[in-house]
């Protein structure tokens, strides 16, 4: 387990260093669906402690999957992926901060290895709080953009996030196949492959955009910092 230095954050009096959006259940539910009916965002409901744990303590998501393709002649072959996904480095977030305030956040911001630096995330830059692939994921892109809400209807918290896996893998002996599994369901549900994936102990459906690659099995493991 990774270890981070302990710290105390005053925040905004809500457990986060930015003002969490207060919204009714109806408004939060509407954030899951884009105009036209395609569901873009996934949702996780939880207590303040549960949602804060993801913000402050989450270190990585490990994505393991067995993949299969069907070639034009009807034969099949398989490939596997095992990627560790970490919080993005600071570059784009620092730029957003500069655009909003005219100066960069103090010090070196490193969301991967220093949860203390997440104190620099605020309402303006929270959308830059993203993940990127590491390890053998050079040809695989992951998207995880969280939005944090306080539900005024249930007096609980909600995390709204999009999640997609862009797969670019070589399948012997034919070549490279590309597909995207995404939380969008409106355009592809029922027509090409879908897979249930468990993220943060909650089951979600991901849908293939291209139908080229079938996910035979997938595991997403969330890993958290321990504090010294």
XYZ file of N, CA and C in Angstrom:
684
model
N 0.835 -1.202 0.000
C 0.000 0.000 0.000
C 0.871 1.254 0.000
N 0.549 2.256 -0.777
C 1.304 3.509 -0.745
C 1.060 4.251 0.560
N 2.048 5.012 0.991
C 1.943 5.759 2.242
C 2.109 7.247 1.968
N 1.252 8.040 2.567
C 1.328 9.495 2.437
C 1.516 10.107 3.813
N 2.107 11.299 3.846
C 2.279 12.013 5.106
C 0.931 12.524 5.603
N 0.703 12.400 6.897
C -0.532 12.904 7.490
C -0.565 14.423 7.438
N -1.765 14.989 7.343
C -1.917 16.445 7.316
C -3.315 16.799 7.775
N -3.501 18.045 8.092
C -4.822 18.558 8.459
C -5.228 19.624 7.455
N -6.447 19.497 6.926
C -6.942 20.448 5.934
C -8.183 21.139 6.480
N -8.168 22.458 6.511
C -9.333 23.195 6.995
C -10.491 23.110 6.009
N -10.176 23.102 4.725
C -11.203 22.978 3.711
C -12.234 24.078 3.778
N -13.435 23.746 3.313
C -14.545 24.694 3.280
C -15.612 24.347 4.312
N -15.205 23.594 5.343
C -16.158 23.211 6.371
C -17.067 22.070 5.955
N -16.762 21.433 4.811
C -17.598 20.338 4.330
C -16.794 19.068 4.062
N -15.526 19.062 4.446
C -14.672 17.910 4.203
C -13.892 17.989 2.915
N -14.175 18.984 2.075
C -13.499 19.148 0.794
C -12.858 20.532 0.728
N -11.861 20.713 -0.126
C -11.227 22.028 -0.242
C -11.957 22.957 -1.215
N -13.135 22.584 -1.638
C -13.939 23.407 -2.529
C -15.396 23.310 -2.081
N -16.229 24.159 -2.590
C -17.643 24.172 -2.226
C -18.378 23.088 -3.010
N -18.823 22.063 -2.304
C -19.571 20.988 -2.944
C -20.943 21.514 -3.365
N -21.348 21.186 -4.576
C -22.634 21.643 -5.086
C -23.778 21.023 -4.296
N -24.671 21.851 -3.772
C -25.883 21.380 -3.113
C -26.989 21.312 -4.159
N -27.654 20.160 -4.276
C -28.679 19.992 -5.298
C -29.703 18.963 -4.840
N -30.900 19.075 -5.386
C -31.944 18.104 -5.082
C -31.670 16.797 -5.811
N -32.386 15.745 -5.405
C -32.260 14.453 -6.069
C -32.572 14.573 -7.563
N -33.582 15.339 -7.906
C -33.967 15.485 -9.315
C -32.840 16.100 -10.136
N -32.184 17.102 -9.583
C -31.101 17.754 -10.312
C -29.900 16.821 -10.442
N -29.559 16.125 -9.370
C -28.427 15.201 -9.428
C -28.699 14.088 -10.434
N -29.911 13.554 -10.419
C -30.268 12.494 -11.369
C -30.162 12.998 -12.806
N -30.511 14.251 -13.021
C -30.455 14.802 -14.377
C -29.027 14.917 -14.879
N -28.054 14.993 -13.955
C -26.652 15.093 -14.353
C -26.126 13.773 -14.914
N -26.890 12.688 -14.723
C -26.466 11.400 -15.243
C -26.764 11.247 -16.727
N -27.713 12.020 -17.224
C -28.207 11.788 -18.578
C -28.024 13.040 -19.416
N -27.426 12.848 -20.579
C -27.256 13.956 -21.504
C -28.518 14.140 -22.344
N -28.742 15.310 -22.904
C -29.885 15.505 -23.810
C -29.876 14.457 -24.922
N -31.039 13.893 -25.202
C -31.135 12.838 -26.193
C -31.247 11.464 -25.574
N -30.997 11.358 -24.250
C -31.222 10.102 -23.554
C -30.006 9.234 -23.360
N -28.851 9.578 -23.959
C -27.669 8.755 -23.765
C -27.141 8.974 -22.353
N -27.025 7.901 -21.587
C -26.494 8.036 -20.233
C -24.984 8.133 -20.305
N -24.464 9.254 -19.862
C -23.031 9.489 -19.933
C -22.358 9.219 -18.598
N -22.978 9.642 -17.521
C -22.320 9.609 -16.217
C -22.848 8.465 -15.350
N -21.945 7.907 -14.576
C -22.300 6.914 -13.572
C -22.474 7.620 -12.230
N -23.035 6.921 -11.269
C -23.352 7.566 -9.997
C -23.023 6.646 -8.834
N -22.438 7.236 -7.795
C -22.172 6.537 -6.552
C -22.728 7.380 -5.413
N -23.629 6.813 -4.617
C -24.167 7.489 -3.444
C -23.468 6.978 -2.197
N -23.214 7.873 -1.250
C -22.541 7.445 -0.035
C -22.557 8.525 1.024
N -22.028 8.165 2.161
C -21.917 9.124 3.255
C -20.782 10.097 2.961
N -20.674 11.132 3.766
C -19.575 12.077 3.621
C -18.236 11.362 3.714
N -18.085 10.466 4.679
C -16.816 9.752 4.848
C -16.490 8.903 3.628
N -17.496 8.241 3.055
C -17.252 7.369 1.912
C -16.817 8.162 0.685
N -17.457 9.292 0.441
C -17.107 10.094 -0.728
C -15.792 10.839 -0.498
N -15.560 11.307 0.739
C -14.277 11.941 1.057
C -13.109 10.976 0.878
N -13.322 9.702 1.200
C -12.256 8.713 1.051
C -11.769 8.649 -0.393
N -12.707 8.719 -1.328
C -12.326 8.686 -2.738
C -11.538 9.936 -3.102
N -11.991 11.083 -2.631
C -11.301 12.325 -2.985
C -9.900 12.391 -2.380
N -9.790 12.169 -1.082
C -8.519 12.381 -0.390
C -7.569 11.185 -0.462
N -8.096 9.967 -0.445
C -7.253 8.793 -0.222
C -7.018 7.929 -1.450
N -7.832 8.079 -2.502
C -7.702 7.173 -3.634
C -6.338 7.327 -4.293
N -5.657 6.211 -4.463
C -4.322 6.213 -5.081
C -4.388 5.758 -6.535
N -5.120 4.688 -6.793
C -5.118 4.162 -8.157
C -6.344 3.298 -8.400
N -6.612 3.065 -9.660
C -7.552 2.049 -10.112
C -6.766 1.054 -10.958
N -6.831 -0.220 -10.591
C -6.183 -1.255 -11.390
C -7.253 -1.955 -12.224
N -7.057 -1.978 -13.534
C -8.039 -2.547 -14.442
C -7.432 -3.780 -15.097
N -8.028 -4.942 -14.799
C -7.603 -6.203 -15.388
C -8.757 -6.738 -16.226
N -8.470 -7.151 -17.455
C -9.531 -7.636 -18.336
C -9.006 -8.690 -19.290
N -9.855 -9.665 -19.587
C -9.612 -10.622 -20.646
C -10.459 -10.227 -21.851
N -9.829 -10.110 -23.015
C -10.473 -9.584 -24.206
C -10.520 -10.652 -25.295
N -11.520 -10.548 -26.159
C -11.663 -11.496 -27.261
C -12.125 -10.762 -28.513
N -11.613 -11.176 -29.674
C -12.091 -10.659 -30.959
C -12.464 -11.826 -31.859
N -13.387 -11.563 -32.765
C -13.768 -12.533 -33.794
C -13.260 -12.002 -35.127
N -12.403 -12.783 -35.788
C -11.841 -12.373 -37.067
C -12.855 -12.592 -38.186
N -12.552 -12.060 -39.367
C -13.467 -12.146 -40.504
C -13.777 -13.581 -40.904
N -12.831 -14.508 -40.676
C -13.060 -15.903 -41.056
C -13.808 -16.689 -39.986
N -14.220 -15.997 -38.919
C -14.980 -16.649 -37.859
C -14.145 -17.182 -36.720
N -12.825 -17.204 -36.876
C -11.950 -17.653 -35.790
C -11.824 -16.560 -34.732
N -11.374 -16.940 -33.567
C -11.251 -15.992 -32.460
C -9.844 -16.045 -31.875
N -9.516 -14.984 -31.160
C -8.281 -14.976 -30.391
C -8.474 -14.044 -29.202
N -7.576 -14.148 -28.251
C -7.727 -13.407 -26.997
C -6.488 -12.582 -26.705
N -6.660 -11.606 -25.853
C -5.556 -10.805 -25.324
C -5.959 -10.374 -23.922
N -5.003 -9.912 -23.162
C -5.303 -9.476 -21.797
C -4.724 -8.093 -21.566
N -5.278 -7.414 -20.587
C -4.755 -6.112 -20.199
C -4.712 -6.051 -18.682
N -3.711 -5.371 -18.178
C -3.552 -5.187 -16.734
C -2.871 -3.837 -16.548
N -3.680 -2.806 -16.342
C -3.175 -1.441 -16.277
C -3.493 -0.828 -14.916
N -2.558 -0.070 -14.397
C -2.791 0.702 -13.185
C -3.003 2.154 -13.577
N -4.082 2.732 -13.115
C -4.471 4.078 -13.500
C -4.315 4.999 -12.305
N -3.529 6.058 -12.460
C -3.229 6.983 -11.378
C -3.838 8.352 -11.651
N -3.921 9.172 -10.607
C -4.326 10.552 -10.807
C -3.352 11.254 -11.739
N -3.895 12.132 -12.564
C -3.101 12.866 -13.538
C -2.105 13.787 -12.837
N -1.006 14.060 -13.536
C -0.074 15.068 -13.051
C -0.730 16.442 -13.113
N -0.015 17.444 -12.674
C -0.654 18.722 -12.381
C -0.844 19.655 -13.570
N -0.176 19.400 -14.694
C -0.087 20.391 -15.761
C -1.369 21.100 -16.123
N -2.388 20.355 -16.551
C -3.615 20.988 -17.000
C -4.348 21.676 -15.853
N -4.253 21.108 -14.662
C -4.931 21.697 -13.515
C -4.291 23.033 -13.161
N -2.960 23.085 -13.208
C -2.272 24.353 -12.940
C -2.680 25.416 -13.957
N -2.851 24.995 -15.213
C -3.264 25.954 -16.238
C -4.667 26.479 -15.971
N -5.579 25.595 -15.553
C -6.933 26.032 -15.216
C -6.903 27.018 -14.050
N -6.075 26.726 -13.076
C -5.939 27.597 -11.910
C -5.458 28.982 -12.339
N -4.461 28.999 -13.225
C -3.911 30.271 -13.693
C -4.963 31.070 -14.467
N -5.746 30.380 -15.300
C -6.787 31.061 -16.065
C -7.823 31.700 -15.150
N -8.106 31.054 -14.021
C -9.140 31.554 -13.120
C -8.629 32.679 -12.224
N -7.382 32.565 -11.760
C -6.904 33.476 -10.723
C -5.732 34.355 -11.157
N -5.112 34.045 -12.297
C -4.003 34.853 -12.766
C -2.673 34.467 -12.169
N -2.638 33.403 -11.370
C -1.374 32.909 -10.827
C -1.505 31.409 -10.593
N -0.352 30.752 -10.507
C -0.345 29.300 -10.335
C -0.407 28.930 -8.851
N -0.923 27.734 -8.517
C -0.920 27.317 -7.114
C 0.493 27.225 -6.571
N 0.644 27.529 -5.292
C 1.978 27.559 -4.689
C 2.567 26.156 -4.628
N 3.871 26.070 -4.850
C 4.569 24.806 -4.717
C 4.354 23.890 -5.907
N 4.841 22.675 -5.769
C 4.714 21.667 -6.817
C 3.514 20.795 -6.497
N 2.540 20.815 -7.373
C 1.320 20.044 -7.141
C 1.493 18.649 -7.730
N 1.296 17.636 -6.924
C 1.484 16.254 -7.340
C 0.361 15.406 -6.755
N -0.739 15.291 -7.483
C -1.902 14.584 -6.960
C -1.677 13.077 -6.869
N -0.691 12.570 -7.596
C -0.429 11.141 -7.563
C 0.151 10.730 -6.219
N 1.182 11.399 -5.787
C 1.944 10.941 -4.630
C 1.729 11.754 -3.364
N 1.029 12.897 -3.447
C 0.881 13.764 -2.288
C -0.565 14.224 -2.141
N -1.374 13.454 -1.416
C -2.751 13.898 -1.192
C -2.846 15.297 -0.595
N -1.803 15.719 0.132
C -1.794 17.082 0.665
C -2.016 18.100 -0.444
N -1.473 17.829 -1.626
C -1.600 18.775 -2.730
C -3.023 18.851 -3.272
N -3.878 17.912 -2.885
C -5.275 18.001 -3.317
C -5.998 19.171 -2.648
N -5.346 19.756 -1.648
C -5.893 20.979 -1.045
C -5.961 22.108 -2.076
N -5.144 22.017 -3.143
C -5.138 23.061 -4.168
C -6.321 22.939 -5.122
N -7.059 21.823 -5.031
C -8.218 21.652 -5.896
C -9.368 22.477 -5.340
N -9.997 23.255 -6.192
C -11.142 24.047 -5.757
C -12.236 23.959 -6.805
N -13.265 24.754 -6.651
C -14.417 24.670 -7.547
C -14.006 24.831 -9.002
N -12.995 25.663 -9.253
C -12.585 25.933 -10.626
C -11.842 24.752 -11.228
N -10.963 24.142 -10.461
C -10.080 23.138 -11.040
C -10.518 21.706 -10.758
N -11.642 21.496 -10.081
C -12.016 20.142 -9.705
C -12.246 19.263 -10.932
N -12.656 19.853 -12.063
C -12.883 19.043 -13.249
C -11.579 18.582 -13.888
N -10.454 19.116 -13.438
C -9.170 18.620 -13.907
C -8.674 17.436 -13.103
N -9.441 17.033 -12.123
C -9.105 15.925 -11.226
C -9.384 14.633 -11.984
N -8.403 14.133 -12.696
C -8.655 13.050 -13.627
C -7.645 11.923 -13.440
N -7.823 10.870 -14.201
C -6.903 9.745 -14.154
C -6.184 9.582 -15.480
N -5.016 8.962 -15.425
C -4.294 8.635 -16.648
C -3.702 7.240 -16.496
N -3.497 6.509 -17.624
C -2.941 5.171 -17.541
C -1.443 5.197 -17.291
N -0.968 4.182 -16.589
C 0.466 3.987 -16.391
C 0.780 2.518 -16.673
N 1.989 2.111 -16.427
C 2.349 0.715 -16.644
C 2.293 0.366 -18.119
N 1.604 -0.740 -18.471
C 1.580 -1.172 -19.865
C 0.390 -0.571 -20.609
N -0.143 0.522 -20.112
C -1.318 1.126 -20.717
C -1.012 2.183 -21.744
N 0.126 2.091 -22.429
C 0.516 3.158 -23.344
C -0.463 3.310 -24.499
N -1.177 2.239 -24.846
C -2.142 2.310 -25.935
C -3.583 2.263 -25.428
N -3.762 2.496 -24.158
C -5.094 2.417 -23.573
C -5.368 3.695 -22.796
N -6.513 4.299 -23.047
C -6.867 5.554 -22.403
C -8.045 5.329 -21.471
N -7.985 5.936 -20.307
C -9.078 5.841 -19.345
C -9.592 7.236 -19.037
N -10.879 7.326 -18.864
C -11.482 8.600 -18.496
C -12.226 8.424 -17.182
N -11.932 9.297 -16.231
C -12.640 9.311 -14.945
C -12.706 10.752 -14.501
N -13.863 11.380 -14.668
C -14.053 12.774 -14.275
C -15.138 12.835 -13.205
N -14.776 13.063 -11.952
C -15.784 13.066 -10.881
C -16.402 14.442 -10.648
N -17.672 14.444 -10.271
C -18.366 15.635 -9.789
C -18.965 15.279 -8.428
N -18.782 16.152 -7.454
C -19.192 15.872 -6.084
C -20.430 16.706 -5.729
N -21.430 16.044 -5.123
C -22.679 16.713 -4.787
C -23.101 16.388 -3.360
N -23.766 17.370 -2.740
C -24.526 17.108 -1.511
C -25.990 17.045 -1.904
N -26.632 15.915 -1.590
C -28.023 15.686 -1.968
C -28.937 16.270 -0.892
N -29.591 17.369 -1.191
C -30.442 18.033 -0.206
C -31.737 17.262 0.032
N -32.076 16.341 -0.850
C -33.276 15.525 -0.666
C -33.032 14.401 0.330
N -31.891 13.728 0.209
C -31.588 12.574 1.069
C -30.633 12.915 2.204
N -30.083 14.152 2.219
C -29.057 14.538 3.191
C -27.855 13.601 3.140
N -27.490 13.215 1.928
C -26.335 12.364 1.722
C -25.493 12.944 0.591
N -24.456 12.232 0.201
C -23.555 12.728 -0.829
C -23.606 11.828 -2.059
N -23.233 12.390 -3.190
C -23.223 11.637 -4.441
C -21.998 12.015 -5.255
N -21.456 11.019 -5.924
C -20.347 11.206 -6.854
C -20.869 10.854 -8.240
N -20.865 11.816 -9.143
C -21.263 11.591 -10.531
C -19.990 11.562 -11.370
N -19.822 10.529 -12.180
C -18.571 10.435 -12.932
C -18.782 9.708 -14.258
N -18.013 10.108 -15.254
C -17.981 9.329 -16.484
C -16.806 8.365 -16.392
N -16.913 7.283 -17.113
C -15.871 6.259 -17.062
C -15.831 5.580 -18.418
N -14.667 5.551 -19.024
C -14.541 4.823 -20.272
C -13.146 4.230 -20.393
N -13.071 3.137 -21.145
C -11.812 2.455 -21.408
C -11.644 2.385 -22.913
N -10.635 3.030 -23.424
C -10.327 2.973 -24.849
C -9.248 1.924 -25.048
N -9.613 0.818 -25.695
C -8.723 -0.334 -25.829
C -8.092 -0.332 -27.216
N -6.797 -0.485 -27.256
C -6.044 -0.522 -28.507
C -5.037 -1.657 -28.361
N -5.419 -2.870 -28.791
C -4.618 -4.058 -28.508
C -4.337 -4.873 -29.769
N -3.174 -5.521 -29.765
C -2.788 -6.407 -30.855
C -3.304 -7.814 -30.577
N -3.981 -8.395 -31.574
C -4.470 -9.762 -31.484
C -3.791 -10.589 -32.573
N -2.952 -11.504 -32.128
C -2.185 -12.350 -33.048
C -3.135 -13.277 -33.810
N -2.957 -13.507 -35.105
C -1.901 -12.954 -35.972
C -2.404 -11.812 -36.844
N -3.592 -11.309 -36.587
C -4.227 -10.382 -37.528
C -3.711 -8.966 -37.394
N -3.684 -8.436 -36.168
C -3.223 -7.070 -35.993
C -3.917 -6.385 -34.834
N -3.924 -5.062 -34.866
C -4.439 -4.263 -33.768
C -5.927 -3.985 -33.958
N -6.670 -4.156 -32.876
C -8.092 -3.839 -32.858
C -8.321 -2.740 -31.828
N -9.292 -1.887 -32.134
C -9.597 -0.778 -31.241
C -11.079 -0.785 -30.895
N -11.378 -0.513 -29.644
C -12.769 -0.377 -29.205
C -12.792 0.523 -27.989
N -13.956 1.055 -27.677
C -14.147 1.893 -26.502
C -15.335 1.356 -25.719
N -15.128 1.087 -24.453
C -16.229 0.735 -23.555
C -16.535 1.960 -22.702
N -17.776 2.391 -22.756
C -18.151 3.673 -22.183
C -19.460 3.558 -21.418
N -19.726 4.542 -20.573
C -20.980 4.564 -19.828
C -22.151 5.038 -20.682
N -21.886 5.501 -21.913
C -22.983 5.819 -22.830
C -23.758 4.550 -23.153
N -25.081 4.586 -23.019
C -25.853 3.398 -23.345
C -26.865 3.636 -24.460
N -27.270 4.883 -24.699
C -28.385 5.138 -25.580
C -28.161 4.694 -27.014
N -26.921 4.835 -27.510
C -26.665 4.542 -28.907
C -26.368 3.072 -29.165
N -25.902 2.357 -28.150
C -25.384 1.021 -28.406
C -26.048 -0.082 -27.599
N -26.884 0.236 -26.625
C -27.440 -0.791 -25.749
C -28.196 -1.839 -26.557
N -27.870 -3.107 -26.322
C -28.586 -4.203 -26.945
C -28.106 -4.565 -28.330
N -27.220 -3.773 -28.930
C -26.807 -4.035 -30.298
C -25.406 -4.631 -30.392
N -24.501 -4.205 -29.534
C -23.140 -4.732 -29.519
C -22.715 -4.929 -28.072
N -21.524 -5.523 -27.829
C -21.216 -6.024 -26.489
C -21.332 -5.006 -25.357
N -21.802 -5.493 -24.223
C -21.848 -4.732 -22.982
C -21.267 -5.608 -21.887
N -20.799 -4.967 -20.823
C -20.212 -5.734 -19.732
C -20.501 -5.047 -18.406
N -20.818 -5.847 -17.401
C -20.974 -5.322 -16.056
C -19.598 -5.188 -15.412
N -19.323 -4.001 -14.882
C -18.043 -3.755 -14.219
C -18.324 -3.214 -12.830
N -17.587 -3.707 -11.856
C -17.756 -3.280 -10.467
C -16.703 -2.222 -10.159
N -17.168 -1.014 -9.853
C -16.288 0.102 -9.511
C -16.745 0.649 -8.171
N -15.839 0.786 -7.220
C -16.182 1.268 -5.877
C -17.296 0.412 -5.263
N -17.202 -0.924 -5.440
C -18.170 -1.881 -4.877
C -19.590 -1.670 -5.400
N -19.709 -1.112 -6.583
C -21.013 -0.902 -7.193
C -20.963 -1.396 -8.637
N -22.006 -2.111 -9.075
C -22.048 -2.644 -10.432
C -22.594 -1.602 -11.409
N -21.878 -1.450 -12.528
C -22.301 -0.562 -13.603
C -22.202 -1.312 -14.926
N -22.914 -0.806 -15.928
C -22.813 -1.354 -17.271
C -21.944 -0.446 -18.143
N -20.988 -1.047 -18.847
C -20.217 -0.350 -19.863
C -20.571 -0.943 -21.218
N -20.645 -0.079 -22.231
C -21.117 -0.487 -23.543
C -20.030 -0.274 -24.593
N -19.879 -1.259 -25.478
C -18.919 -1.152 -26.567
C -19.423 -0.162 -27.595
N -18.528 0.695 -28.078
C -18.897 1.633 -29.132
C -18.747 1.013 -30.522
N -17.736 0.161 -30.687
C -17.406 -0.327 -32.022
C -17.759 -1.793 -32.244
N -17.945 -2.561 -31.177
C -18.292 -3.964 -31.327
C -17.160 -4.843 -31.813
N -15.938 -4.328 -31.804
C -14.806 -5.106 -32.304
C -14.223 -6.029 -31.242
N -14.231 -5.569 -29.989
C -13.612 -6.325 -28.902
C -14.669 -6.653 -27.857
N -14.696 -7.908 -27.432
C -15.580 -8.323 -26.353
C -14.770 -8.455 -25.071
N -15.224 -7.813 -24.007
C -14.611 -8.000 -22.690
C -15.192 -9.263 -22.079
N -14.362 -10.300 -21.965
C -14.824 -11.567 -21.395
C -14.982 -11.458 -19.888
N -14.019 -10.802 -19.242
C -14.100 -10.554 -17.797
C -13.322 -9.295 -17.487
N -13.732 -8.594 -16.437
C -13.049 -7.353 -16.075
C -13.129 -7.157 -14.569
N -12.033 -6.687 -13.998
C -11.974 -6.375 -12.567
C -11.357 -4.994 -12.407
N -12.009 -4.137 -11.636
C -11.476 -2.818 -11.312
C -11.240 -2.778 -9.803
N -9.981 -2.604 -9.409
C -9.605 -2.606 -7.994
C -9.152 -1.218 -7.589
N -9.816 -0.643 -6.598
C -9.422 0.670 -6.108
C -8.465 0.514 -4.937
N -7.352 1.238 -5.001
C -6.309 1.179 -3.970
C -6.187 2.557 -3.327
N -5.965 2.572 -1.995
C -5.988 3.804 -1.236
C -4.680 4.007 -0.466
N -4.387 5.267 -0.196
C -3.227 5.601 0.628
C -3.457 5.193 2.076
N -2.380 4.738 2.715
C -2.283 4.730 4.161
C -1.559 6.002 4.566
N -1.756 6.457 5.808
C -1.109 7.679 6.265
C -0.136 7.377 7.398
N 1.004 8.021 7.319
C 2.048 7.818 8.325
C 1.673 8.505 9.628
